[in-house]
Amino acid sequence: RAQHPEWYSITVPPSQVSDDFRGMVEWEPMQALMMSVSGTGYDAAWDQNIAEMTYASIPTAGVPTYLMYTSDNHRNAVQAKIDAYGPTEEEAKLVNWVNLPTSTVWFIDYGPFTLLNGQGEIAFTDFRYYHPRVEDDALPTLLGTEVFDVSVFRMPTDFEGGNIQMDSRGTCYATQGLLWNNTQSEEELKQHMLDYLNCKQTIIVSPLQNEGTTHIDMFFKLINDNEVIMGSYTEQQDANNKALLDNNQSILEDVDFSDGTTMTVHRLPMPHNGACSNNSAVSCLTNADCSGNGQCAPRSVWRTYVNSTFVKGPKGAVNLWPVFDGLPDLQADALAVWNAHMPEWEHRPVNTTSLIQYGGALHCISRTIPV
């Protein structure tokens, strides 16, 4: 960090450069889907998830994919999985490999948040990421300056991209994790959100109780300016989080928008977040979860059907949404919700049974850039 202040130093906010800009919304047309295959210790199933998301975005939406890598061997392994889907020669040209180092797969958290001005020009806001993860923290600035040739604004806030969603009018949504992970006051943080993202109002809701990330994308997905799909638990599954999400619905329905409209909340069933065990549909994978006798110790796995990635392009629109082994009836109920409220989108399930055990799903490993 000391050797590269140009990658890490806080910058002036974009509000000092332009009085006409907005943050991206996830349902708008995209020019790029980005993910990372860098780092080590990945399960092979994660590479399959990345390959499947890459191929789904290209023929269905016509949106190029940019994949960060450091290891040629890992790049070749993922490319082989993409090739197995049989892309045409033209489709294959939309897979772009970018040799920039990252340490983890969680691209939504450290990747760039796109801004657009009134002329449609692109810039990036770069959140301050975990201090030890210097490669991940530098990536948005390097992408902006070395790949996309755009301005990058560095925000004085410890933040993860999985904890923000935004509409086209400047209403931003985050959980209390934003407040818990910073030393600034709520007023100061909301000012940063205004200055660097043009969040004209920031709505704070509760994160899932005992879910480690505190990220809003684990249970919340804006589908347009006035509609959100939000997870739902039954009393038997999780009484505390049922009440918490029901209260979040009340908060959202009370939001005042500048045009006089209101928010409609559609509820989508959530899988049980019970502890994993050797005989469960979600098994333990890492030694850290197991005791000396080799038996897995209980831990919660926060499966969610809401943690999806929207990719809209010149060919169409696809919603890449996570599914899990052993839950066909619940999965069918979730798909019915997606189809009912986004009928013009293709809803493509991607099995993330392995990935979710590490605290995230498809939205967590990807970031899109609007046209």
mmCIF file of C-alpha atoms in Angstrom, residues 9-322:
data_model
loop_
_atom_site.group_PDB
_atom_site.id
_atom_site.type_symbol
_atom_site.label_atom_id
_atom_site.label_comp_id
_atom_site.label_asym_id
_atom_site.label_seq_id
_atom_site.Cartn_x
_atom_site.Cartn_y
_atom_site.Cartn_z
ATOM 1 C CA SER A 9 -5.424 6.618 -1.588
ATOM 2 C CA ILE A 10 -8.825 8.214 -1.010
ATOM 3 C CA THR A 11 -9.799 10.552 -3.868
ATOM 4 C CA VAL A 12 -12.133 13.485 -4.250
ATOM 5 C CA PRO A 13 -15.726 12.299 -4.689
ATOM 6 C CA PRO A 14 -17.376 12.288 -8.126
ATOM 7 C CA SER A 15 -19.815 14.899 -6.804
ATOM 8 C CA GLN A 16 -16.908 17.377 -7.093
ATOM 9 C CA VAL A 17 -16.459 16.451 -10.754
ATOM 10 C CA SER A 18 -20.044 16.164 -11.973
ATOM 11 C CA ASP A 19 -23.456 17.234 -10.716
ATOM 12 C CA ASP A 20 -25.150 14.794 -13.084
ATOM 13 C CA PHE A 21 -24.306 11.179 -12.307
ATOM 14 C CA ARG A 22 -25.950 8.056 -10.945
ATOM 15 C CA GLY A 23 -24.982 4.606 -9.761
ATOM 16 C CA MET A 24 -25.708 1.481 -11.767
ATOM 17 C CA VAL A 25 -28.882 -0.559 -11.422
ATOM 18 C CA GLU A 26 -28.589 -4.290 -11.869
ATOM 19 C CA TRP A 27 -31.442 -4.778 -14.355
ATOM 20 C CA GLU A 28 -30.123 -2.349 -16.985
ATOM 21 C CA PRO A 29 -28.257 -3.439 -20.182
ATOM 22 C CA MET A 30 -24.687 -4.548 -19.495
ATOM 23 C CA GLN A 31 -21.431 -4.448 -21.419
ATOM 24 C CA ALA A 32 -19.540 -6.885 -19.189
ATOM 25 C CA LEU A 33 -19.870 -9.677 -16.647
ATOM 26 C CA MET A 34 -16.755 -9.964 -14.456
ATOM 27 C CA MET A 35 -15.506 -12.755 -12.199
ATOM 28 C CA SER A 36 -12.210 -14.038 -10.823
ATOM 29 C CA VAL A 37 -10.490 -17.419 -11.016
ATOM 30 C CA SER A 38 -7.448 -16.215 -9.090
ATOM 31 C CA GLY A 39 -6.539 -17.299 -5.596
ATOM 32 C CA THR A 40 -6.051 -20.802 -4.252
ATOM 33 C CA GLY A 41 -7.977 -23.507 -2.426
ATOM 34 C CA TYR A 42 -11.022 -23.425 -4.698
ATOM 35 C CA ASP A 43 -13.346 -26.374 -5.033
ATOM 36 C CA ALA A 44 -13.675 -27.634 -8.607
ATOM 37 C CA ALA A 45 -17.410 -26.973 -8.430
ATOM 38 C CA TRP A 46 -16.682 -23.240 -8.210
ATOM 39 C CA ASP A 47 -14.863 -23.351 -11.544
ATOM 40 C CA GLN A 48 -17.922 -25.056 -12.979
ATOM 41 C CA ASN A 49 -20.149 -22.275 -11.604
ATOM 42 C CA ILE A 50 -17.922 -19.640 -13.242
ATOM 43 C CA ALA A 51 -17.876 -21.503 -16.561
ATOM 44 C CA GLU A 52 -21.654 -21.947 -16.513
ATOM 45 C CA MET A 53 -22.262 -18.278 -15.720
ATOM 46 C CA THR A 54 -19.829 -17.266 -18.466
ATOM 47 C CA TYR A 55 -21.501 -19.374 -21.116
ATOM 48 C CA ALA A 56 -25.035 -18.469 -20.006
ATOM 49 C CA SER A 57 -24.336 -14.740 -20.340
ATOM 50 C CA ILE A 58 -22.874 -15.016 -23.835
ATOM 51 C CA PRO A 59 -25.448 -16.859 -26.028
ATOM 52 C CA THR A 60 -28.460 -15.828 -23.932
ATOM 53 C CA ALA A 61 -27.646 -12.141 -23.361
ATOM 54 C CA GLY A 62 -24.749 -11.504 -25.740
ATOM 55 C CA VAL A 63 -22.687 -9.931 -22.945
ATOM 56 C CA PRO A 64 -18.892 -10.439 -22.860
ATOM 57 C CA THR A 65 -17.282 -11.959 -19.764
ATOM 58 C CA TYR A 66 -14.028 -10.723 -18.212
ATOM 59 C CA LEU A 67 -12.235 -13.278 -16.031
ATOM 60 C CA MET A 68 -9.360 -12.256 -13.738
ATOM 61 C CA TYR A 69 -6.571 -14.818 -13.441
ATOM 62 C CA THR A 70 -3.006 -15.244 -12.244
ATOM 63 C CA SER A 71 -2.331 -18.941 -12.935
ATOM 64 C CA ASP A 72 -2.211 -20.178 -16.534
ATOM 65 C CA ASN A 73 -3.129 -23.665 -15.338
ATOM 66 C CA HIS A 74 -6.241 -22.395 -13.572
ATOM 67 C CA ARG A 75 -7.163 -20.297 -16.584
ATOM 68 C CA ASN A 76 -6.828 -23.318 -18.863
ATOM 69 C CA ALA A 77 -8.922 -25.493 -16.552
ATOM 70 C CA VAL A 78 -11.802 -23.001 -16.540
ATOM 71 C CA GLN A 79 -11.494 -22.380 -20.273
ATOM 72 C CA ALA A 80 -11.849 -26.136 -20.861
ATOM 73 C CA LYS A 81 -15.102 -26.105 -18.877
ATOM 74 C CA ILE A 82 -16.373 -23.173 -20.955
ATOM 75 C CA ASP A 83 -15.358 -24.939 -24.184
ATOM 76 C CA ALA A 84 -17.312 -28.015 -23.095
ATOM 77 C CA TYR A 85 -20.535 -26.018 -23.593
ATOM 78 C CA GLY A 86 -19.696 -25.746 -27.295
ATOM 79 C CA PRO A 87 -19.577 -21.996 -27.909
ATOM 80 C CA THR A 88 -19.491 -20.859 -31.498
ATOM 81 C CA GLU A 89 -16.427 -19.064 -32.825
ATOM 82 C CA GLU A 90 -18.149 -15.696 -32.356
ATOM 83 C CA GLU A 91 -19.296 -16.589 -28.824
ATOM 84 C CA ALA A 92 -15.781 -17.704 -27.886
ATOM 85 C CA LYS A 93 -14.474 -14.227 -28.771
ATOM 86 C CA LEU A 94 -16.586 -12.764 -25.949
ATOM 87 C CA VAL A 95 -14.523 -14.541 -23.257
ATOM 88 C CA ASN A 96 -11.805 -12.114 -22.120
ATOM 89 C CA TRP A 97 -8.978 -13.188 -19.808
ATOM 90 C CA VAL A 98 -7.433 -10.406 -17.709
ATOM 91 C CA ASN A 99 -4.105 -11.048 -16.025
ATOM 92 C CA LEU A 100 -4.670 -9.079 -12.805
ATOM 93 C CA PRO A 101 -4.094 -10.669 -9.395
ATOM 94 C CA THR A 102 -6.879 -11.262 -6.895
ATOM 95 C CA SER A 103 -6.875 -13.272 -3.689
ATOM 96 C CA THR A 104 -10.486 -14.408 -3.455
ATOM 97 C CA VAL A 105 -13.495 -15.302 -5.564
ATOM 98 C CA TRP A 106 -15.875 -12.786 -3.899
ATOM 99 C CA PHE A 107 -15.880 -10.305 -6.747
ATOM 100 C CA ILE A 108 -19.053 -8.387 -5.854
ATOM 101 C CA ASP A 109 -17.455 -7.270 -2.592
ATOM 102 C CA TYR A 110 -14.201 -5.799 -3.903
ATOM 103 C CA GLY A 111 -15.096 -5.207 -7.560
ATOM 104 C CA PRO A 112 -15.893 -1.749 -8.982
ATOM 105 C CA PHE A 113 -19.273 -0.082 -8.578
ATOM 106 C CA THR A 114 -20.139 1.658 -11.836
ATOM 107 C CA LEU A 115 -21.256 5.268 -12.148
ATOM 108 C CA LEU A 116 -22.760 6.884 -15.255
ATOM 109 C CA ASN A 117 -23.029 10.598 -16.028
ATOM 110 C CA GLY A 118 -25.686 12.310 -18.109
ATOM 111 C CA GLN A 119 -23.761 11.576 -21.318
ATOM 112 C CA GLY A 120 -23.584 7.873 -20.508
ATOM 113 C CA GLU A 121 -19.871 7.962 -19.702
ATOM 114 C CA ILE A 122 -18.617 5.347 -17.247
ATOM 115 C CA ALA A 123 -16.586 5.776 -14.067
ATOM 116 C CA PHE A 124 -15.933 3.475 -11.096
ATOM 117 C CA THR A 125 -16.316 3.948 -7.377
ATOM 118 C CA ASP A 126 -13.850 1.802 -5.430
ATOM 119 C CA PHE A 127 -14.851 0.841 -1.875
ATOM 120 C CA ARG A 128 -12.151 0.367 0.765
ATOM 121 C CA TYR A 129 -11.823 -3.407 1.221
ATOM 122 C CA TYR A 130 -10.261 -5.624 3.914
ATOM 123 C CA HIS A 131 -6.834 -4.208 4.768
ATOM 124 C CA PRO A 132 -4.914 -7.532 4.448
ATOM 125 C CA ARG A 133 -6.364 -8.257 0.978
ATOM 126 C CA VAL A 134 -4.197 -5.807 -0.902
ATOM 127 C CA GLU A 135 -4.681 -7.456 -4.314
ATOM 128 C CA ASP A 136 -8.461 -7.478 -4.097
ATOM 129 C CA ASP A 137 -8.515 -3.919 -2.773
ATOM 130 C CA ALA A 138 -6.423 -2.635 -5.691
ATOM 131 C CA LEU A 139 -8.396 -4.382 -8.423
ATOM 132 C CA PRO A 140 -11.115 -1.777 -9.189
ATOM 133 C CA THR A 141 -8.512 0.932 -9.703
ATOM 134 C CA LEU A 142 -6.387 -1.343 -11.895
ATOM 135 C CA LEU A 143 -9.425 -2.404 -13.924
ATOM 136 C CA GLY A 144 -10.433 1.208 -14.398
ATOM 137 C CA THR A 145 -7.027 2.502 -15.413
ATOM 138 C CA GLU A 146 -5.558 -0.495 -17.273
ATOM 139 C CA VAL A 147 -8.556 -2.280 -18.829
ATOM 140 C CA PHE A 148 -11.549 0.043 -19.227
ATOM 141 C CA ASP A 149 -9.725 3.423 -19.294
ATOM 142 C CA VAL A 150 -12.157 5.204 -16.965
ATOM 143 C CA SER A 151 -11.862 7.428 -13.913
ATOM 144 C CA VAL A 152 -11.868 5.750 -10.510
ATOM 145 C CA PHE A 153 -13.076 7.406 -7.308
ATOM 146 C CA ARG A 154 -11.807 5.897 -4.067
ATOM 147 C CA MET A 155 -14.342 6.040 -1.208
ATOM 148 C CA PRO A 156 -13.331 6.565 2.474
ATOM 149 C CA THR A 157 -15.635 3.793 3.685
ATOM 150 C CA ASP A 158 -15.025 0.167 4.674
ATOM 151 C CA PHE A 159 -17.605 -1.494 2.508
ATOM 152 C CA GLU A 160 -18.445 -4.627 0.557
ATOM 153 C CA GLY A 161 -20.417 -4.542 -2.676
ATOM 154 C CA GLY A 162 -22.712 -7.346 -1.570
ATOM 155 C CA ASN A 163 -24.243 -4.898 0.883
ATOM 156 C CA ILE A 164 -25.605 -2.334 -1.541
ATOM 157 C CA GLN A 165 -28.315 -2.231 -4.195
ATOM 158 C CA MET A 166 -29.579 0.905 -5.882
ATOM 159 C CA ASP A 167 -32.471 2.096 -8.020
ATOM 160 C CA SER A 168 -32.338 4.535 -10.923
ATOM 161 C CA ARG A 169 -33.650 7.453 -8.817
ATOM 162 C CA GLY A 170 -30.838 7.348 -6.265
ATOM 163 C CA THR A 171 -32.416 5.278 -3.496
ATOM 164 C CA CYS A 172 -29.812 2.936 -2.036
ATOM 165 C CA TYR A 173 -30.376 -0.064 0.209
ATOM 166 C CA ALA A 174 -27.945 -1.585 2.720
ATOM 167 C CA THR A 175 -28.060 -3.374 6.052
ATOM 168 C CA GLN A 176 -26.839 -2.270 9.447
ATOM 169 C CA GLY A 177 -23.567 -3.965 8.587
ATOM 170 C CA LEU A 178 -22.623 -0.658 6.924
ATOM 171 C CA LEU A 179 -22.874 1.007 10.326
ATOM 172 C CA TRP A 180 -21.234 -1.803 12.282
ATOM 173 C CA ASN A 181 -18.149 -2.019 10.045
ATOM 174 C CA ASN A 182 -17.234 1.673 10.122
ATOM 175 C CA THR A 183 -16.287 4.178 12.809
ATOM 176 C CA GLN A 184 -18.111 7.094 11.184
ATOM 177 C CA SER A 185 -21.585 8.104 12.296
ATOM 178 C CA GLU A 186 -24.658 7.115 10.309
ATOM 179 C CA GLU A 187 -24.957 10.714 9.121
ATOM 180 C CA GLU A 188 -21.348 10.744 7.909
ATOM 181 C CA LEU A 189 -21.742 7.400 6.138
ATOM 182 C CA LYS A 190 -24.883 8.545 4.346
ATOM 183 C CA GLN A 191 -23.003 11.647 3.220
ATOM 184 C CA HIS A 192 -20.276 9.420 1.739
ATOM 185 C CA MET A 193 -22.974 7.398 -0.014
ATOM 186 C CA LEU A 194 -24.344 10.630 -1.492
ATOM 187 C CA ASP A 195 -20.962 12.043 -2.513
ATOM 188 C CA TYR A 196 -19.495 8.874 -4.052
ATOM 189 C CA LEU A 197 -22.578 6.984 -5.304
ATOM 190 C CA ASN A 198 -25.243 9.718 -5.475
ATOM 191 C CA CYS A 199 -27.446 7.876 -2.990
ATOM 192 C CA LYS A 200 -30.064 10.578 -2.463
ATOM 193 C CA GLN A 201 -31.471 8.447 0.338
ATOM 194 C CA THR A 202 -30.006 5.329 1.932
ATOM 195 C CA ILE A 203 -32.462 2.861 3.444
ATOM 196 C CA ILE A 204 -31.025 0.727 6.249
ATOM 197 C CA VAL A 205 -32.599 -2.664 6.996
ATOM 198 C CA SER A 206 -31.593 -5.517 9.309
ATOM 199 C CA PRO A 207 -29.243 -8.259 8.122
ATOM 200 C CA LEU A 208 -30.115 -11.881 8.735
ATOM 201 C CA GLN A 209 -29.487 -12.763 12.364
ATOM 202 C CA ASN A 210 -26.279 -14.806 12.850
ATOM 203 C CA GLU A 211 -25.454 -14.754 9.111
ATOM 204 C CA GLY A 212 -21.819 -13.711 9.020
ATOM 205 C CA THR A 213 -21.597 -11.387 6.012
ATOM 206 C CA THR A 214 -24.479 -9.030 7.003
ATOM 207 C CA HIS A 215 -24.939 -8.467 3.249
ATOM 208 C CA ILE A 216 -28.271 -7.389 1.828
ATOM 209 C CA ASP A 217 -27.873 -9.594 -1.243
ATOM 210 C CA MET A 218 -28.385 -12.708 0.853
ATOM 211 C CA PHE A 219 -32.120 -11.963 1.075
ATOM 212 C CA PHE A 220 -32.930 -8.885 -1.066
ATOM 213 C CA LYS A 221 -33.036 -8.266 -4.836
ATOM 214 C CA LEU A 222 -34.314 -5.125 -6.520
ATOM 215 C CA ILE A 223 -35.974 -5.986 -9.833
ATOM 216 C CA ASN A 224 -37.016 -2.428 -10.735
ATOM 217 C CA ASP A 225 -37.436 0.953 -9.036
ATOM 218 C CA ASN A 226 -40.615 -0.084 -7.220
ATOM 219 C CA GLU A 227 -40.371 -3.844 -6.731
ATOM 220 C CA VAL A 228 -38.098 -6.045 -4.678
ATOM 221 C CA ILE A 229 -37.916 -9.806 -4.209
ATOM 222 C CA MET A 230 -37.142 -10.618 -0.592
ATOM 223 C CA GLY A 231 -36.588 -13.922 1.146
ATOM 224 C CA SER A 232 -39.098 -15.498 3.492
ATOM 225 C CA TYR A 233 -38.778 -18.031 6.316
ATOM 226 C CA THR A 234 -41.553 -19.950 8.001
ATOM 227 C CA GLU A 235 -41.976 -19.941 11.776
ATOM 228 C CA GLN A 236 -40.752 -23.547 11.869
ATOM 229 C CA GLN A 237 -37.625 -22.782 9.846
ATOM 230 C CA ASP A 238 -36.396 -19.714 11.706
ATOM 231 C CA ALA A 239 -38.809 -17.714 13.853
ATOM 232 C CA ASN A 240 -36.328 -14.909 14.569
ATOM 233 C CA ASN A 241 -35.378 -14.294 10.957
ATOM 234 C CA LYS A 242 -38.982 -14.620 9.859
ATOM 235 C CA ALA A 243 -39.866 -11.737 12.164
ATOM 236 C CA LEU A 244 -36.787 -9.792 11.071
ATOM 237 C CA LEU A 245 -37.590 -10.093 7.355
ATOM 238 C CA ASP A 246 -41.254 -9.306 7.975
ATOM 239 C CA ASN A 247 -40.133 -6.118 9.727
ATOM 240 C CA ASN A 248 -37.810 -5.306 6.814
ATOM 241 C CA GLN A 249 -40.841 -5.572 4.536
ATOM 242 C CA SER A 250 -42.637 -3.000 6.661
ATOM 243 C CA ILE A 251 -39.632 -0.655 6.475
ATOM 244 C CA LEU A 252 -39.495 -0.979 2.685
ATOM 245 C CA GLU A 253 -43.215 -0.433 2.202
ATOM 246 C CA ASP A 254 -42.960 2.796 4.212
ATOM 247 C CA VAL A 255 -40.228 4.301 2.005
ATOM 248 C CA ASP A 256 -41.219 7.618 0.425
ATOM 249 C CA PHE A 257 -40.025 8.032 -3.157
ATOM 250 C CA SER A 258 -39.639 11.424 -4.771
ATOM 251 C CA ASP A 259 -42.225 10.617 -7.451
ATOM 252 C CA GLY A 260 -44.879 9.647 -4.903
ATOM 253 C CA THR A 261 -44.782 5.917 -5.639
ATOM 254 C CA THR A 262 -44.237 3.118 -3.115
ATOM 255 C CA MET A 263 -42.341 -0.160 -2.869
ATOM 256 C CA THR A 264 -43.979 -3.533 -3.510
ATOM 257 C CA VAL A 265 -42.288 -6.467 -1.740
ATOM 258 C CA HIS A 266 -42.599 -9.954 -3.260
ATOM 259 C CA ARG A 267 -41.612 -12.776 -0.925
ATOM 260 C CA LEU A 268 -39.589 -15.774 -2.095
ATOM 261 C CA PRO A 269 -39.097 -18.928 0.024
ATOM 262 C CA MET A 270 -35.682 -19.453 1.609
ATOM 263 C CA PRO A 271 -34.107 -22.871 2.246
ATOM 264 C CA HIS A 272 -33.531 -23.781 5.879
ATOM 265 C CA ASN A 273 -30.258 -22.409 7.243
ATOM 266 C CA GLY A 274 -29.684 -25.432 9.483
ATOM 267 C CA ALA A 275 -26.315 -26.790 10.443
ATOM 268 C CA CYS A 276 -24.586 -29.116 8.030
ATOM 269 C CA SER A 277 -23.768 -32.709 8.861
ATOM 270 C CA ASN A 278 -22.399 -35.794 7.128
ATOM 271 C CA ASN A 279 -25.876 -37.047 6.205
ATOM 272 C CA SER A 280 -27.414 -33.732 5.143
ATOM 273 C CA ALA A 281 -28.024 -32.403 1.644
ATOM 274 C CA VAL A 282 -25.339 -29.812 2.397
ATOM 275 C CA SER A 283 -22.198 -31.514 3.661
ATOM 276 C CA CYS A 284 -19.161 -30.092 5.423
ATOM 277 C CA LEU A 285 -16.115 -29.679 3.210
ATOM 278 C CA THR A 286 -13.229 -28.173 5.128
ATOM 279 C CA ASN A 287 -11.114 -29.530 7.959
ATOM 280 C CA ALA A 288 -11.940 -26.433 9.975
ATOM 281 C CA ASP A 289 -15.486 -27.741 10.319
ATOM 282 C CA CYS A 290 -14.496 -31.139 11.656
ATOM 283 C CA SER A 291 -13.422 -32.442 15.041
ATOM 284 C CA GLY A 292 -10.493 -34.729 15.705
ATOM 285 C CA ASN A 293 -12.516 -37.878 15.013
ATOM 286 C CA GLY A 294 -13.338 -36.687 11.507
ATOM 287 C CA GLN A 295 -16.991 -35.963 12.202
ATOM 288 C CA CYS A 296 -18.331 -32.642 11.006
ATOM 289 C CA ALA A 297 -19.217 -30.147 13.711
ATOM 290 C CA PRO A 298 -22.536 -28.348 13.212
ATOM 291 C CA ARG A 299 -22.414 -24.996 11.457
ATOM 292 C CA SER A 300 -25.017 -22.968 9.638
ATOM 293 C CA VAL A 301 -25.171 -22.822 5.862
ATOM 294 C CA TRP A 302 -27.137 -19.807 4.660
ATOM 295 C CA ARG A 303 -28.645 -21.064 1.430
ATOM 296 C CA THR A 304 -30.603 -18.506 -0.550
ATOM 297 C CA TYR A 305 -32.422 -18.344 -3.872
ATOM 298 C CA VAL A 306 -32.229 -14.538 -3.886
ATOM 299 C CA ASN A 307 -28.457 -14.152 -4.377
ATOM 300 C CA SER A 308 -28.669 -13.990 -8.170
ATOM 301 C CA THR A 309 -26.904 -12.149 -10.987
ATOM 302 C CA PHE A 310 -28.818 -10.289 -13.695
ATOM 303 C CA VAL A 311 -27.204 -10.156 -17.146
ATOM 304 C CA LYS A 312 -29.129 -8.166 -19.756
ATOM 305 C CA GLY A 313 -27.712 -7.588 -23.207
ATOM 306 C CA PRO A 314 -28.472 -7.242 -26.911
ATOM 307 C CA LYS A 315 -29.671 -10.849 -27.235
ATOM 308 C CA GLY A 316 -31.853 -11.050 -24.138
ATOM 309 C CA ALA A 317 -31.888 -11.101 -20.357
ATOM 310 C CA VAL A 318 -30.912 -13.933 -18.030
ATOM 311 C CA ASN A 319 -31.206 -14.217 -14.265
ATOM 312 C CA LEU A 320 -28.532 -16.608 -12.963
ATOM 313 C CA TRP A 321 -29.944 -17.820 -9.665
ATOM 314 C CA PRO A 322 -28.529 -20.310 -7.125
#
